[in-house]
Amino acid sequence: MKKTLIMLYYLIAYSLPDRSFPLGKYFSKLRGILTKLILKDNCGMNLELESKVMFGKFNDIRIGNNCQINEKSRLRNVSIGNDVMIAPEVYILHSGHEYQKLDISMRFQRDKYYPKTVIADDVWIGARVIIMPGRNIGKGSIIAAGAVVTKNVEPYSIIGGNPSRLIKMRN
């Protein structure tokens, strides 16, 4: 059943227009409902999900309540809290490649997997942000558009840049 739902997501719902299209808000809700059916208890209520969001096999994802994930984002190995906003084209990376052996091409060395990325409640992630694997994004934080997150983010901080750095605290 789960495989059938994943196929429906990627073959049909994945490419339906986003909310800028006249019926787009219904397609967003449809994608959210389908994702909830796939993730079951690992997905909260009121998910708004825009077009072309990639979850891989859905086996390493948790999404809280009242979240919005915008178009062309790629999410893997992540736990997302409640009331999180993810702008378009956000990449949350999940793995890499081994590279230590010089006698074997990096392409043929095994994959390297990292701990789960954790995004706390009430986080706003701007457009085209890249989050490196295994990072913790603190409650109430804001990540400015285009940032590359290479370190954990403290609660209620605003960060930006490449690599990202503290801009200011929200207090």
mmCIF file of C-alpha atoms in Angstrom:
data_model
loop_
_atom_site.group_PDB
_atom_site.id
_atom_site.type_symbol
_atom_site.label_atom_id
_atom_site.label_comp_id
_atom_site.label_asym_id
_atom_site.label_seq_id
_atom_site.Cartn_x
_atom_site.Cartn_y
_atom_site.Cartn_z
ATOM 1 C CA MET A 1 0.000 0.000 0.000
ATOM 2 C CA LYS A 2 2.772 2.438 0.950
ATOM 3 C CA LYS A 3 4.582 1.818 -2.341
ATOM 4 C CA THR A 4 1.362 2.498 -4.259
ATOM 5 C CA LEU A 5 0.867 5.794 -2.415
ATOM 6 C CA ILE A 6 4.470 6.816 -3.089
ATOM 7 C CA MET A 7 3.965 6.045 -6.790
ATOM 8 C CA LEU A 8 0.787 8.182 -6.797
ATOM 9 C CA TYR A 9 2.686 11.004 -5.133
ATOM 10 C CA TYR A 10 5.583 10.998 -7.622
ATOM 11 C CA LEU A 11 3.591 10.143 -10.768
ATOM 12 C CA ILE A 12 0.641 12.494 -10.250
ATOM 13 C CA ALA A 13 0.612 14.799 -7.213
ATOM 14 C CA TYR A 14 4.309 15.750 -7.448
ATOM 15 C CA SER A 15 3.804 17.652 -10.724
ATOM 16 C CA LEU A 16 0.382 19.215 -10.143
ATOM 17 C CA PRO A 17 0.525 23.047 -10.201
ATOM 18 C CA ASP A 18 1.300 25.025 -7.054
ATOM 19 C CA ARG A 19 -0.998 27.497 -5.298
ATOM 20 C CA SER A 20 -0.415 30.298 -7.845
ATOM 21 C CA PHE A 21 -2.554 28.246 -10.259
ATOM 22 C CA PRO A 22 -6.338 28.884 -9.918
ATOM 23 C CA LEU A 23 -6.995 25.483 -8.275
ATOM 24 C CA GLY A 24 -3.527 25.248 -6.782
ATOM 25 C CA LYS A 25 -4.546 25.459 -3.114
ATOM 26 C CA TYR A 26 -6.523 22.232 -3.599
ATOM 27 C CA PHE A 27 -3.510 20.507 -5.185
ATOM 28 C CA SER A 28 -1.378 21.668 -2.245
ATOM 29 C CA LYS A 29 -3.870 20.127 0.183
ATOM 30 C CA LEU A 30 -4.025 16.936 -1.912
ATOM 31 C CA ARG A 31 -0.238 16.553 -1.749
ATOM 32 C CA GLY A 32 -0.398 17.147 2.014
ATOM 33 C CA ILE A 33 -3.102 14.513 2.495
ATOM 34 C CA LEU A 34 -1.212 11.993 0.347
ATOM 35 C CA THR A 35 1.988 12.653 2.299
ATOM 36 C CA LYS A 36 0.067 12.160 5.563
ATOM 37 C CA LEU A 37 -1.219 8.799 4.265
ATOM 38 C CA ILE A 38 2.335 7.737 3.391
ATOM 39 C CA LEU A 39 4.000 8.933 6.606
ATOM 40 C CA LYS A 40 1.077 8.076 8.913
ATOM 41 C CA ASP A 41 2.076 8.949 12.499
ATOM 42 C CA ASN A 42 5.249 10.659 11.234
ATOM 43 C CA CYS A 43 3.205 13.497 9.738
ATOM 44 C CA GLY A 44 1.123 16.042 11.595
ATOM 45 C CA MET A 45 -2.017 17.881 10.519
ATOM 46 C CA ASN A 46 -2.427 20.839 8.149
ATOM 47 C CA LEU A 47 0.541 20.210 5.857
ATOM 48 C CA GLU A 48 0.742 22.592 2.899
ATOM 49 C CA LEU A 49 2.927 21.040 0.250
ATOM 50 C CA GLU A 50 3.734 22.703 -3.063
ATOM 51 C CA SER A 51 4.775 21.035 -6.317
ATOM 52 C CA LYS A 52 7.915 19.006 -6.937
ATOM 53 C CA VAL A 53 8.934 18.459 -3.311
ATOM 54 C CA MET A 54 11.238 15.428 -3.209
ATOM 55 C CA PHE A 55 11.201 13.120 -0.171
ATOM 56 C CA GLY A 56 13.105 10.170 -1.617
ATOM 57 C CA LYS A 57 11.554 6.969 -0.279
ATOM 58 C CA PHE A 58 9.727 8.781 2.584
ATOM 59 C CA ASN A 59 11.398 6.378 5.041
ATOM 60 C CA ASP A 60 13.493 8.930 6.943
ATOM 61 C CA ILE A 61 11.065 11.878 7.239
ATOM 62 C CA ARG A 62 9.025 13.271 10.130
ATOM 63 C CA ILE A 63 6.877 16.411 9.732
ATOM 64 C CA GLY A 64 5.012 18.222 12.520
ATOM 65 C CA ASN A 65 1.721 20.127 12.496
ATOM 66 C CA ASN A 66 0.965 23.266 10.470
ATOM 67 C CA CYS A 67 4.016 23.110 8.204
ATOM 68 C CA GLN A 68 4.450 24.650 4.782
ATOM 69 C CA ILE A 69 6.990 23.224 2.329
ATOM 70 C CA ASN A 70 7.375 25.080 -0.943
ATOM 71 C CA GLU A 71 8.170 23.959 -4.466
ATOM 72 C CA LYS A 72 11.290 22.115 -5.612
ATOM 73 C CA SER A 73 12.615 21.448 -2.112
ATOM 74 C CA ARG A 74 14.520 18.209 -1.403
ATOM 75 C CA LEU A 75 14.223 16.703 2.047
ATOM 76 C CA ARG A 76 15.831 13.528 3.364
ATOM 77 C CA ASN A 77 16.739 12.210 6.814
ATOM 78 C CA VAL A 78 15.022 15.069 8.612
ATOM 79 C CA SER A 79 12.679 15.643 11.532
ATOM 80 C CA ILE A 80 10.637 18.829 11.138
ATOM 81 C CA GLY A 81 8.849 20.390 14.115
ATOM 82 C CA ASN A 82 5.538 22.250 14.246
ATOM 83 C CA ASP A 83 4.785 25.540 12.463
ATOM 84 C CA VAL A 84 7.820 25.379 10.170
ATOM 85 C CA MET A 85 7.985 27.335 6.905
ATOM 86 C CA ILE A 86 10.310 26.053 4.190
ATOM 87 C CA ALA A 87 10.684 28.317 1.153
ATOM 88 C CA PRO A 88 11.259 27.118 -2.443
ATOM 89 C CA GLU A 89 14.318 25.110 -3.491
ATOM 90 C CA VAL A 90 15.590 24.285 0.008
ATOM 91 C CA TYR A 91 17.973 21.316 0.142
ATOM 92 C CA ILE A 92 18.398 19.338 3.342
ATOM 93 C CA LEU A 93 21.281 17.017 2.582
ATOM 94 C CA HIS A 94 21.468 13.544 4.070
ATOM 95 C CA SER A 95 24.568 11.714 2.882
ATOM 96 C CA GLY A 96 27.914 12.042 1.173
ATOM 97 C CA HIS A 97 30.735 9.891 -0.150
ATOM 98 C CA GLU A 98 33.727 8.285 1.469
ATOM 99 C CA TYR A 99 36.990 9.639 0.068
ATOM 100 C CA GLN A 100 39.819 8.314 2.259
ATOM 101 C CA LYS A 101 41.107 5.567 -0.098
ATOM 102 C CA LEU A 102 43.375 7.074 -2.738
ATOM 103 C CA ASP A 103 43.630 3.857 -4.765
ATOM 104 C CA ILE A 104 39.852 3.755 -5.409
ATOM 105 C CA SER A 105 37.916 6.465 -7.200
ATOM 106 C CA MET A 106 35.633 8.383 -4.816
ATOM 107 C CA ARG A 107 32.741 7.415 -7.044
ATOM 108 C CA PHE A 108 33.241 3.753 -6.143
ATOM 109 C CA GLN A 109 33.797 4.214 -2.418
ATOM 110 C CA ARG A 110 30.788 3.647 -0.239
ATOM 111 C CA ASP A 111 28.223 6.264 0.747
ATOM 112 C CA LYS A 112 28.605 8.036 4.051
ATOM 113 C CA TYR A 113 25.420 8.580 6.066
ATOM 114 C CA TYR A 114 24.991 11.227 8.732
ATOM 115 C CA PRO A 115 22.730 11.638 11.762
ATOM 116 C CA LYS A 116 19.232 13.017 11.192
ATOM 117 C CA THR A 117 18.833 16.768 10.699
ATOM 118 C CA VAL A 118 16.442 18.191 13.310
ATOM 119 C CA ILE A 119 14.422 21.350 12.683
ATOM 120 C CA ALA A 120 12.697 22.599 15.848
ATOM 121 C CA ASP A 121 9.313 24.346 16.071
ATOM 122 C CA ASP A 122 8.549 27.777 14.565
ATOM 123 C CA VAL A 123 11.480 27.920 12.112
ATOM 124 C CA TRP A 124 11.534 29.905 8.868
ATOM 125 C CA ILE A 125 13.948 28.664 6.200
ATOM 126 C CA GLY A 126 14.424 31.050 3.264
ATOM 127 C CA ALA A 127 14.637 30.237 -0.433
ATOM 128 C CA ARG A 128 17.548 28.192 -1.786
ATOM 129 C CA VAL A 129 19.013 27.397 1.613
ATOM 130 C CA ILE A 130 21.300 24.359 1.817
ATOM 131 C CA ILE A 131 21.485 22.559 5.151
ATOM 132 C CA MET A 132 24.379 20.147 5.540
ATOM 133 C CA PRO A 133 23.579 16.709 7.013
ATOM 134 C CA GLY A 134 23.030 16.164 10.720
ATOM 135 C CA ARG A 135 22.473 19.782 11.766
ATOM 136 C CA ASN A 136 20.132 20.990 14.509
ATOM 137 C CA ILE A 137 18.112 24.099 13.736
ATOM 138 C CA GLY A 138 16.957 25.724 16.986
ATOM 139 C CA LYS A 139 13.436 26.798 17.892
ATOM 140 C CA GLY A 140 12.247 30.118 16.470
ATOM 141 C CA SER A 141 15.269 30.617 14.238
ATOM 142 C CA ILE A 142 15.336 32.202 10.781
ATOM 143 C CA ILE A 143 17.706 31.145 8.021
ATOM 144 C CA ALA A 144 18.126 33.842 5.365
ATOM 145 C CA ALA A 145 17.710 33.021 1.684
ATOM 146 C CA GLY A 146 20.748 31.463 0.034
ATOM 147 C CA ALA A 147 22.474 30.491 3.279
ATOM 148 C CA VAL A 148 24.620 27.375 3.538
ATOM 149 C CA VAL A 149 24.188 25.924 7.019
ATOM 150 C CA THR A 150 27.340 24.089 8.068
ATOM 151 C CA LYS A 151 26.885 24.285 11.869
ATOM 152 C CA ASN A 152 24.035 23.925 14.345
ATOM 153 C CA VAL A 153 21.751 26.954 14.668
ATOM 154 C CA GLU A 154 20.971 28.348 18.131
ATOM 155 C CA PRO A 155 17.331 28.987 19.099
ATOM 156 C CA TYR A 156 15.881 32.389 18.134
ATOM 157 C CA SER A 157 18.837 33.327 15.966
ATOM 158 C CA ILE A 158 18.850 34.818 12.485
ATOM 159 C CA ILE A 159 21.631 33.464 10.308
ATOM 160 C CA GLY A 160 22.705 33.952 6.712
ATOM 161 C CA GLY A 161 25.624 33.731 4.293
ATOM 162 C CA ASN A 162 27.943 31.063 2.920
ATOM 163 C CA PRO A 163 28.985 29.586 5.233
ATOM 164 C CA SER A 164 26.172 30.865 7.421
ATOM 165 C CA ARG A 165 26.928 33.068 10.398
ATOM 166 C CA LEU A 166 24.913 34.788 13.092
ATOM 167 C CA ILE A 167 23.315 38.028 11.898
ATOM 168 C CA LYS A 168 21.424 38.778 15.109
ATOM 169 C CA MET A 169 19.248 37.253 17.798
ATOM 170 C CA ARG A 170 15.455 37.609 17.543
ATOM 171 C CA ASN A 171 15.078 39.035 21.056
#
